[in-house]
């Protein structure tokens, strides 16, 4: 059972969330809840074709609709030099199409009206004449010399976006040639979507009289959005006020800047009225950034006794029509170089080629840090292939290859320094919870009775906490994060951060962290985020970076406050500063603990009774540039059975043991794990944004794009080990994305394990029942 | 009773959370938007417009419905309950309390709909199993919690409400 917020020394306690009372009363303030005087509504005209020339856009009829105020086209934007906008990946994207459209549902025109309904009516009356072109949907075909060139604006001679590689290719090829055992698999992670329940949207409110734009937006990174908007619009940055209200889930979807945002801003400036634009669900699923879409080939070399010698990975990344992936600038393929996972590969090489196709742009890190899910899925799948080849238990193969606790800090062959970990301990904990050997015996018995039962293991290492400025930036901006702490005279605290939560519970966990550092209760610390006029500059919340980066900033800002507090305490205690000690809740004179003052006493003194010459007030700001990333890890075990009549997979048990270093609030951490596992479950079994050869999106709503419901979602069992990060101020590593990163491989490994006796070593996700049923049929395993 | 029509808009009368309210709405206005935009109760959310996600769930004459699939005019003369009507005199409903105690929410966007569906479930059931709770909320999607804690909260609310009843 959870505890109250008045607990002192609150770190590590399951304190009930401070944000919940407003949400359970229906008093959250999400974007669509904000209504401004004279507000107008915007809707977008979208292309029905995936690839077509635009012959004309006629808007007269739309103006005839009652309530329609303005229509904006690509030509209008071109006249303002705003037809294109930069993407986070350094490409450019059409705001409203001119010349041709490059994916189905692409934005072609914007209509503003007095009501949502009138705006939609206006959209239906914009007459766009298209000349359809053959769409390029297959990324492999897109790379061939027969493929039409999609991006005429880039003077491209092909559809290739980038080549990125890491590691030593020559040594890798040599090691593969000399390895006694080599396994090779094709591993595909299809296009999926983060699909937060609240769609993306914004209200742009430009005041002609002051020249100030207030921009309410569903943003995971308000400061970054402010800077990008300043760069794109030419508005001065200090005249842009970004407010990110309560957010109904983000999962990476609310990091990029979308054309609708830019149109709303342009329309507000043009009309001098606030403009609200909120996507429909179909717009969300078809045009805001997707995730994954990696086509990977992996080879592992090993000795006969199961020691891995080499890893080689070749990948085609389908980025759609514009390269709008939310990768840090120095990593066009994200952190795919974590692909060596938890294992001691002496040599490795990975390469990725980005490709343009006629699909919606993007490639966000859907609850992972920049392609870590793809990397983890690959290595955890192919390690299992190797285990089967060697007739080794997948657990045993992993034990033989884990990086050992004494090897940390560990230098990976692909360039990263892992901070800490005890992988065997994490795995052992999971094995104990599930009683692995007993589970294997039962599996044997059930197999004899004709049942298809599988046990799947995934022991992953993550890379989170972007990021150290020496390796990370977005459009040149370093990816540090920040915290400002102010203690008021009565000892109550406001802390503001550059992070922005979307359900992760920052209002509670950062209050706990800061309260712990200051010797206060979490009830006395109010956390504010998401308002660029008040919060210090930060890069926002995604890629599990809040605790590793903003959390580091919060701890260090609090310590800066404590340092000044110590000077004031010395003055109050009438001793020298060297003779003051802090026991976690009070300052006292060394050797004389009866003489003590609390942080609240010091706070009052900071405004009333200071040492001679000291500046009043008790506050501090810290911009934290972490020395390294953090490396959480986990061991996940899934037990599944397969219905031989239908191909339906039933997840009987799922155990997740995570090591995310120091835990701030175990209840919140567990909740994050439950949620991420459910998303991973969806990815493994039910989700894919597929297209037909004409470029039609086949999953544009929640009836075709399935999100797990309570009925099919398994019951989650969790456990924990704690290996603090040696370089983080409180030893925390971050956890939010781990379950999404680690679980898909556990599910697939379990299903493959069930079918392994029949020669199955690989299955392509999502594992729809019909797909499994076809495999069963192939192997004569179906029953009617 | 004849309908009042002004400028192609129809006067819709409802009782919402025990209070009698009326407002003009276009014939095509969905109940979800009527509640949010015309009556100003924004606890009821919109997530998909296709009856799939359940964040707009309200009780219509005591029955949970997805208010994005009901026209406002269809609710004329009927009784509506929304999340704002749960709890009394500033006190949380036992179900709201159980969601808070059991960490049954994260971003909170699905929570009002989840609370309304399970309010009806608790009213209409004697005993509840985990399976029944999962079946009942299968039309309410959540992307954050993974359902385990929501199920736990509903079962705990049922138990607590049972204890309250026994005390009486």
PDB file of C-alpha atoms in Angstrom, chain A residues 174-356:
ATOM      1  CA  UNK A 174      37.447 -11.828 -40.700  1.00  0.00           C
ATOM      2  CA  UNK A 175      36.039 -13.014 -37.369  1.00  0.00           C
ATOM      3  CA  UNK A 176      32.881 -14.300 -39.053  1.00  0.00           C
ATOM      4  CA  UNK A 177      34.972 -16.196 -41.607  1.00  0.00           C
ATOM      5  CA  UNK A 178      36.977 -17.893 -38.869  1.00  0.00           C
ATOM      6  CA  UNK A 179      34.171 -18.557 -36.358  1.00  0.00           C
ATOM      7  CA  UNK A 180      33.368 -22.274 -35.964  1.00  0.00           C
ATOM      8  CA  UNK A 181      29.651 -21.510 -35.648  1.00  0.00           C
ATOM      9  CA  UNK A 182      27.735 -18.772 -37.460  1.00  0.00           C
ATOM     10  CA  UNK A 183      24.005 -18.102 -37.294  1.00  0.00           C
ATOM     11  CA  UNK A 184      22.154 -15.636 -39.484  1.00  0.00           C
ATOM     12  CA  UNK A 185      18.605 -14.295 -39.253  1.00  0.00           C
ATOM     13  CA  UNK A 186      16.406 -11.727 -40.960  1.00  0.00           C
ATOM     14  CA  UNK A 187      14.756  -9.694 -38.227  1.00  0.00           C
ATOM     15  CA  UNK A 188      12.104  -7.146 -39.069  1.00  0.00           C
ATOM     16  CA  UNK A 189      10.454  -4.666 -36.734  1.00  0.00           C
ATOM     17  CA  UNK A 190       7.460  -3.369 -38.660  1.00  0.00           C
ATOM     18  CA  UNK A 191       6.129   0.161 -38.673  1.00  0.00           C
ATOM     19  CA  UNK A 192       4.123   0.725 -35.486  1.00  0.00           C
ATOM     20  CA  UNK A 193       2.679   3.780 -33.804  1.00  0.00           C
ATOM     21  CA  UNK A 194       2.972   5.150 -30.246  1.00  0.00           C
ATOM     22  CA  UNK A 195      -0.757   6.042 -30.308  1.00  0.00           C
ATOM     23  CA  UNK A 196      -1.170   8.048 -27.107  1.00  0.00           C
ATOM     24  CA  UNK A 197      -4.874   8.249 -26.241  1.00  0.00           C
ATOM     25  CA  UNK A 198      -4.810  12.035 -26.386  1.00  0.00           C
ATOM     26  CA  UNK A 199      -4.018  13.009 -29.977  1.00  0.00           C
ATOM     27  CA  UNK A 200      -1.516  15.759 -30.794  1.00  0.00           C
ATOM     28  CA  UNK A 201      -2.662  19.339 -31.115  1.00  0.00           C
ATOM     29  CA  UNK A 202      -2.063  22.984 -30.316  1.00  0.00           C
ATOM     30  CA  UNK A 203      -3.607  26.387 -29.787  1.00  0.00           C
ATOM     31  CA  UNK A 204      -1.659  29.265 -31.307  1.00  0.00           C
ATOM     32  CA  UNK A 205      -2.520  32.628 -29.776  1.00  0.00           C
ATOM     33  CA  UNK A 206      -0.694  35.558 -31.366  1.00  0.00           C
ATOM     34  CA  UNK A 207      -1.317  38.994 -29.901  1.00  0.00           C
ATOM     35  CA  UNK A 208      -0.834  41.730 -32.488  1.00  0.00           C
ATOM     36  CA  UNK A 209      -0.592  44.385 -29.793  1.00  0.00           C
ATOM     37  CA  UNK A 210       2.402  42.853 -28.018  1.00  0.00           C
ATOM     38  CA  UNK A 211       3.881  40.702 -30.756  1.00  0.00           C
ATOM     39  CA  UNK A 212       3.880  37.776 -28.347  1.00  0.00           C
ATOM     40  CA  UNK A 213       2.817  34.293 -29.368  1.00  0.00           C
ATOM     41  CA  UNK A 214       1.457  31.989 -26.700  1.00  0.00           C
ATOM     42  CA  UNK A 215       1.515  28.468 -28.014  1.00  0.00           C
ATOM     43  CA  UNK A 216      -0.287  25.748 -26.048  1.00  0.00           C
ATOM     44  CA  UNK A 217       0.888  22.430 -27.415  1.00  0.00           C
ATOM     45  CA  UNK A 218       0.953  18.739 -26.568  1.00  0.00           C
ATOM     46  CA  UNK A 219       4.719  18.831 -26.227  1.00  0.00           C
ATOM     47  CA  UNK A 220       7.209  16.482 -24.655  1.00  0.00           C
ATOM     48  CA  UNK A 221       9.909  19.118 -25.230  1.00  0.00           C
ATOM     49  CA  UNK A 222       8.498  22.659 -24.862  1.00  0.00           C
ATOM     50  CA  UNK A 223      11.805  24.517 -24.907  1.00  0.00           C
ATOM     51  CA  UNK A 224      13.073  22.664 -27.952  1.00  0.00           C
ATOM     52  CA  UNK A 225       9.769  23.396 -29.661  1.00  0.00           C
ATOM     53  CA  UNK A 226      10.100  27.074 -28.810  1.00  0.00           C
ATOM     54  CA  UNK A 227      13.570  27.230 -30.354  1.00  0.00           C
ATOM     55  CA  UNK A 228      12.531  25.350 -33.491  1.00  0.00           C
ATOM     56  CA  UNK A 229       9.491  27.596 -33.862  1.00  0.00           C
ATOM     57  CA  UNK A 230      11.677  30.689 -33.528  1.00  0.00           C
ATOM     58  CA  UNK A 231      14.020  29.345 -36.185  1.00  0.00           C
ATOM     59  CA  UNK A 232      11.185  28.465 -38.568  1.00  0.00           C
ATOM     60  CA  UNK A 233       8.897  31.460 -38.078  1.00  0.00           C
ATOM     61  CA  UNK A 234      11.374  34.254 -37.615  1.00  0.00           C
ATOM     62  CA  UNK A 235       9.536  35.269 -34.429  1.00  0.00           C
ATOM     63  CA  UNK A 236      12.014  36.208 -31.706  1.00  0.00           C
ATOM     64  CA  UNK A 237      12.372  33.403 -29.189  1.00  0.00           C
ATOM     65  CA  UNK A 238      11.600  35.548 -26.138  1.00  0.00           C
ATOM     66  CA  UNK A 239       8.288  36.486 -27.725  1.00  0.00           C
ATOM     67  CA  UNK A 240       7.234  32.854 -27.942  1.00  0.00           C
ATOM     68  CA  UNK A 241       5.667  31.403 -24.810  1.00  0.00           C
ATOM     69  CA  UNK A 242       5.202  27.651 -25.039  1.00  0.00           C
ATOM     70  CA  UNK A 243       2.816  26.040 -22.581  1.00  0.00           C
ATOM     71  CA  UNK A 244       2.555  22.291 -22.452  1.00  0.00           C
ATOM     72  CA  UNK A 245      -0.526  21.489 -20.333  1.00  0.00           C
ATOM     73  CA  UNK A 246      -1.438  18.063 -18.932  1.00  0.00           C
ATOM     74  CA  UNK A 247      -0.608  15.517 -21.595  1.00  0.00           C
ATOM     75  CA  UNK A 248      -2.540  12.330 -22.273  1.00  0.00           C
ATOM     76  CA  UNK A 249       0.429  10.123 -23.065  1.00  0.00           C
ATOM     77  CA  UNK A 250       3.306  10.846 -25.413  1.00  0.00           C
ATOM     78  CA  UNK A 251       5.572   7.816 -25.903  1.00  0.00           C
ATOM     79  CA  UNK A 252       7.654   9.785 -28.413  1.00  0.00           C
ATOM     80  CA  UNK A 253       4.711  10.892 -30.532  1.00  0.00           C
ATOM     81  CA  UNK A 254       4.751  14.397 -29.032  1.00  0.00           C
ATOM     82  CA  UNK A 255       8.423  15.183 -29.653  1.00  0.00           C
ATOM     83  CA  UNK A 256       8.432  16.346 -33.302  1.00  0.00           C
ATOM     84  CA  UNK A 257       6.982  19.493 -34.856  1.00  0.00           C
ATOM     85  CA  UNK A 258       4.068  18.748 -37.184  1.00  0.00           C
ATOM     86  CA  UNK A 259       2.735  20.732 -40.159  1.00  0.00           C
ATOM     87  CA  UNK A 260      -0.559  21.392 -38.339  1.00  0.00           C
ATOM     88  CA  UNK A 261       1.362  23.246 -35.626  1.00  0.00           C
ATOM     89  CA  UNK A 262       3.023  25.546 -38.141  1.00  0.00           C
ATOM     90  CA  UNK A 263      -0.278  26.190 -39.967  1.00  0.00           C
ATOM     91  CA  UNK A 264      -2.020  27.096 -36.700  1.00  0.00           C
ATOM     92  CA  UNK A 265       0.708  29.602 -35.864  1.00  0.00           C
ATOM     93  CA  UNK A 266       0.615  31.146 -39.338  1.00  0.00           C
ATOM     94  CA  UNK A 267      -3.175  31.391 -39.203  1.00  0.00           C
ATOM     95  CA  UNK A 268      -3.129  33.022 -35.757  1.00  0.00           C
ATOM     96  CA  UNK A 269      -0.649  35.645 -36.917  1.00  0.00           C
ATOM     97  CA  UNK A 270      -2.682  36.194 -40.070  1.00  0.00           C
ATOM     98  CA  UNK A 271      -6.078  36.474 -38.370  1.00  0.00           C
ATOM     99  CA  UNK A 272      -5.029  37.864 -34.982  1.00  0.00           C
ATOM    100  CA  UNK A 273      -7.159  35.251 -33.195  1.00  0.00           C
ATOM    101  CA  UNK A 274      -6.343  32.060 -31.284  1.00  0.00           C
ATOM    102  CA  UNK A 275      -6.426  28.940 -33.476  1.00  0.00           C
ATOM    103  CA  UNK A 276      -7.034  25.454 -32.077  1.00  0.00           C
ATOM    104  CA  UNK A 277      -6.013  22.391 -34.041  1.00  0.00           C
ATOM    105  CA  UNK A 278      -6.430  18.882 -32.679  1.00  0.00           C
ATOM    106  CA  UNK A 279      -5.875  15.774 -34.720  1.00  0.00           C
ATOM    107  CA  UNK A 280      -8.470  13.117 -35.211  1.00  0.00           C
ATOM    108  CA  UNK A 281      -7.393   9.587 -34.342  1.00  0.00           C
ATOM    109  CA  UNK A 282      -6.973   8.800 -38.017  1.00  0.00           C
ATOM    110  CA  UNK A 283      -4.712  11.818 -38.483  1.00  0.00           C
ATOM    111  CA  UNK A 284      -2.696  10.680 -35.492  1.00  0.00           C
ATOM    112  CA  UNK A 285      -2.204   7.139 -36.767  1.00  0.00           C
ATOM    113  CA  UNK A 286      -1.540   8.093 -40.367  1.00  0.00           C
ATOM    114  CA  UNK A 287       0.574  11.236 -40.237  1.00  0.00           C
ATOM    115  CA  UNK A 288       2.191  11.891 -36.871  1.00  0.00           C
ATOM    116  CA  UNK A 289       5.407  10.065 -36.403  1.00  0.00           C
ATOM    117  CA  UNK A 290       5.418   6.287 -36.572  1.00  0.00           C
ATOM    118  CA  UNK A 291       8.114   4.117 -35.005  1.00  0.00           C
ATOM    119  CA  UNK A 292      10.456   1.209 -35.984  1.00  0.00           C
ATOM    120  CA  UNK A 293      10.303   0.059 -39.626  1.00  0.00           C
ATOM    121  CA  UNK A 294      13.751  -1.529 -39.501  1.00  0.00           C
ATOM    122  CA  UNK A 295      14.633  -4.422 -41.800  1.00  0.00           C
ATOM    123  CA  UNK A 296      17.647  -6.081 -40.229  1.00  0.00           C
ATOM    124  CA  UNK A 297      20.024  -8.921 -41.097  1.00  0.00           C
ATOM    125  CA  UNK A 298      22.148 -10.253 -38.269  1.00  0.00           C
ATOM    126  CA  UNK A 299      25.010 -12.710 -38.063  1.00  0.00           C
ATOM    127  CA  UNK A 300      26.590 -13.991 -34.875  1.00  0.00           C
ATOM    128  CA  UNK A 301      29.820 -15.953 -34.789  1.00  0.00           C
ATOM    129  CA  UNK A 302      30.580 -18.210 -31.821  1.00  0.00           C
ATOM    130  CA  UNK A 303      32.769 -21.028 -30.571  1.00  0.00           C
ATOM    131  CA  UNK A 304      31.386 -24.561 -30.319  1.00  0.00           C
ATOM    132  CA  UNK A 305      31.125 -24.166 -26.561  1.00  0.00           C
ATOM    133  CA  UNK A 306      28.909 -21.094 -26.882  1.00  0.00           C
ATOM    134  CA  UNK A 307      31.154 -18.078 -26.506  1.00  0.00           C
ATOM    135  CA  UNK A 308      30.218 -15.334 -28.937  1.00  0.00           C
ATOM    136  CA  UNK A 309      33.029 -13.999 -31.079  1.00  0.00           C
ATOM    137  CA  UNK A 310      31.479 -11.483 -33.434  1.00  0.00           C
ATOM    138  CA  UNK A 311      28.283  -9.659 -34.424  1.00  0.00           C
ATOM    139  CA  UNK A 312      27.452  -8.125 -37.781  1.00  0.00           C
ATOM    140  CA  UNK A 313      24.229  -6.257 -38.542  1.00  0.00           C
ATOM    141  CA  UNK A 314      23.027  -4.757 -41.812  1.00  0.00           C
ATOM    142  CA  UNK A 315      19.826  -2.693 -41.813  1.00  0.00           C
ATOM    143  CA  UNK A 316      17.458  -0.885 -44.134  1.00  0.00           C
ATOM    144  CA  UNK A 317      15.491   1.843 -42.336  1.00  0.00           C
ATOM    145  CA  UNK A 318      12.294   3.006 -44.022  1.00  0.00           C
ATOM    146  CA  UNK A 319      11.952   6.665 -43.037  1.00  0.00           C
ATOM    147  CA  UNK A 320       9.049   7.527 -45.322  1.00  0.00           C
ATOM    148  CA  UNK A 321       8.833  10.659 -47.428  1.00  0.00           C
ATOM    149  CA  UNK A 322      10.869  13.010 -45.241  1.00  0.00           C
ATOM    150  CA  UNK A 323      13.599  12.123 -42.804  1.00  0.00           C
ATOM    151  CA  UNK A 324      11.930  13.381 -39.666  1.00  0.00           C
ATOM    152  CA  UNK A 325      13.300  10.812 -37.217  1.00  0.00           C
ATOM    153  CA  UNK A 326      13.753  12.155 -33.719  1.00  0.00           C
ATOM    154  CA  UNK A 327      17.378  11.084 -33.495  1.00  0.00           C
ATOM    155  CA  UNK A 328      20.085  13.173 -31.912  1.00  0.00           C
ATOM    156  CA  UNK A 329      22.099  14.885 -34.646  1.00  0.00           C
ATOM    157  CA  UNK A 330      25.205  12.759 -34.313  1.00  0.00           C
ATOM    158  CA  UNK A 331      23.267   9.494 -34.627  1.00  0.00           C
ATOM    159  CA  UNK A 332      21.282   9.231 -37.842  1.00  0.00           C
ATOM    160  CA  UNK A 333      20.468   5.661 -36.856  1.00  0.00           C
ATOM    161  CA  UNK A 334      19.919   6.477 -33.216  1.00  0.00           C
ATOM    162  CA  UNK A 335      21.525   4.368 -30.540  1.00  0.00           C
ATOM    163  CA  UNK A 336      21.358   1.257 -32.674  1.00  0.00           C
ATOM    164  CA  UNK A 337      24.975   0.704 -31.651  1.00  0.00           C
ATOM    165  CA  UNK A 338      23.732  -0.793 -28.362  1.00  0.00           C
ATOM    166  CA  UNK A 339      22.989  -3.822 -30.538  1.00  0.00           C
ATOM    167  CA  UNK A 340      25.694  -5.916 -28.811  1.00  0.00           C
ATOM    168  CA  UNK A 341      23.372  -5.954 -25.787  1.00  0.00           C
ATOM    169  CA  UNK A 342      24.480  -7.505 -22.523  1.00  0.00           C
ATOM    170  CA  UNK A 343      27.166  -9.647 -24.104  1.00  0.00           C
ATOM    171  CA  UNK A 344      30.913  -9.604 -24.450  1.00  0.00           C
ATOM    172  CA  UNK A 345      31.369  -9.363 -28.223  1.00  0.00           C
ATOM    173  CA  UNK A 346      35.079  -8.839 -28.917  1.00  0.00           C
ATOM    174  CA  UNK A 347      34.324  -7.330 -32.307  1.00  0.00           C
ATOM    175  CA  UNK A 348      31.198  -6.058 -34.016  1.00  0.00           C
ATOM    176  CA  UNK A 349      29.961  -3.996 -36.911  1.00  0.00           C
ATOM    177  CA  UNK A 350      26.551  -2.446 -37.582  1.00  0.00           C
ATOM    178  CA  UNK A 351      25.348  -0.407 -40.543  1.00  0.00           C
ATOM    179  CA  UNK A 352      22.082   1.269 -41.428  1.00  0.00           C
ATOM    180  CA  UNK A 353      20.902   2.789 -44.694  1.00  0.00           C
ATOM    181  CA  UNK A 354      17.988   5.213 -44.548  1.00  0.00           C
ATOM    182  CA  UNK A 355      15.490   5.159 -47.422  1.00  0.00           C
ATOM    183  CA  UNK A 356      12.751   7.448 -48.712  1.00  0.00           C
TER     184      UNK A 356
END
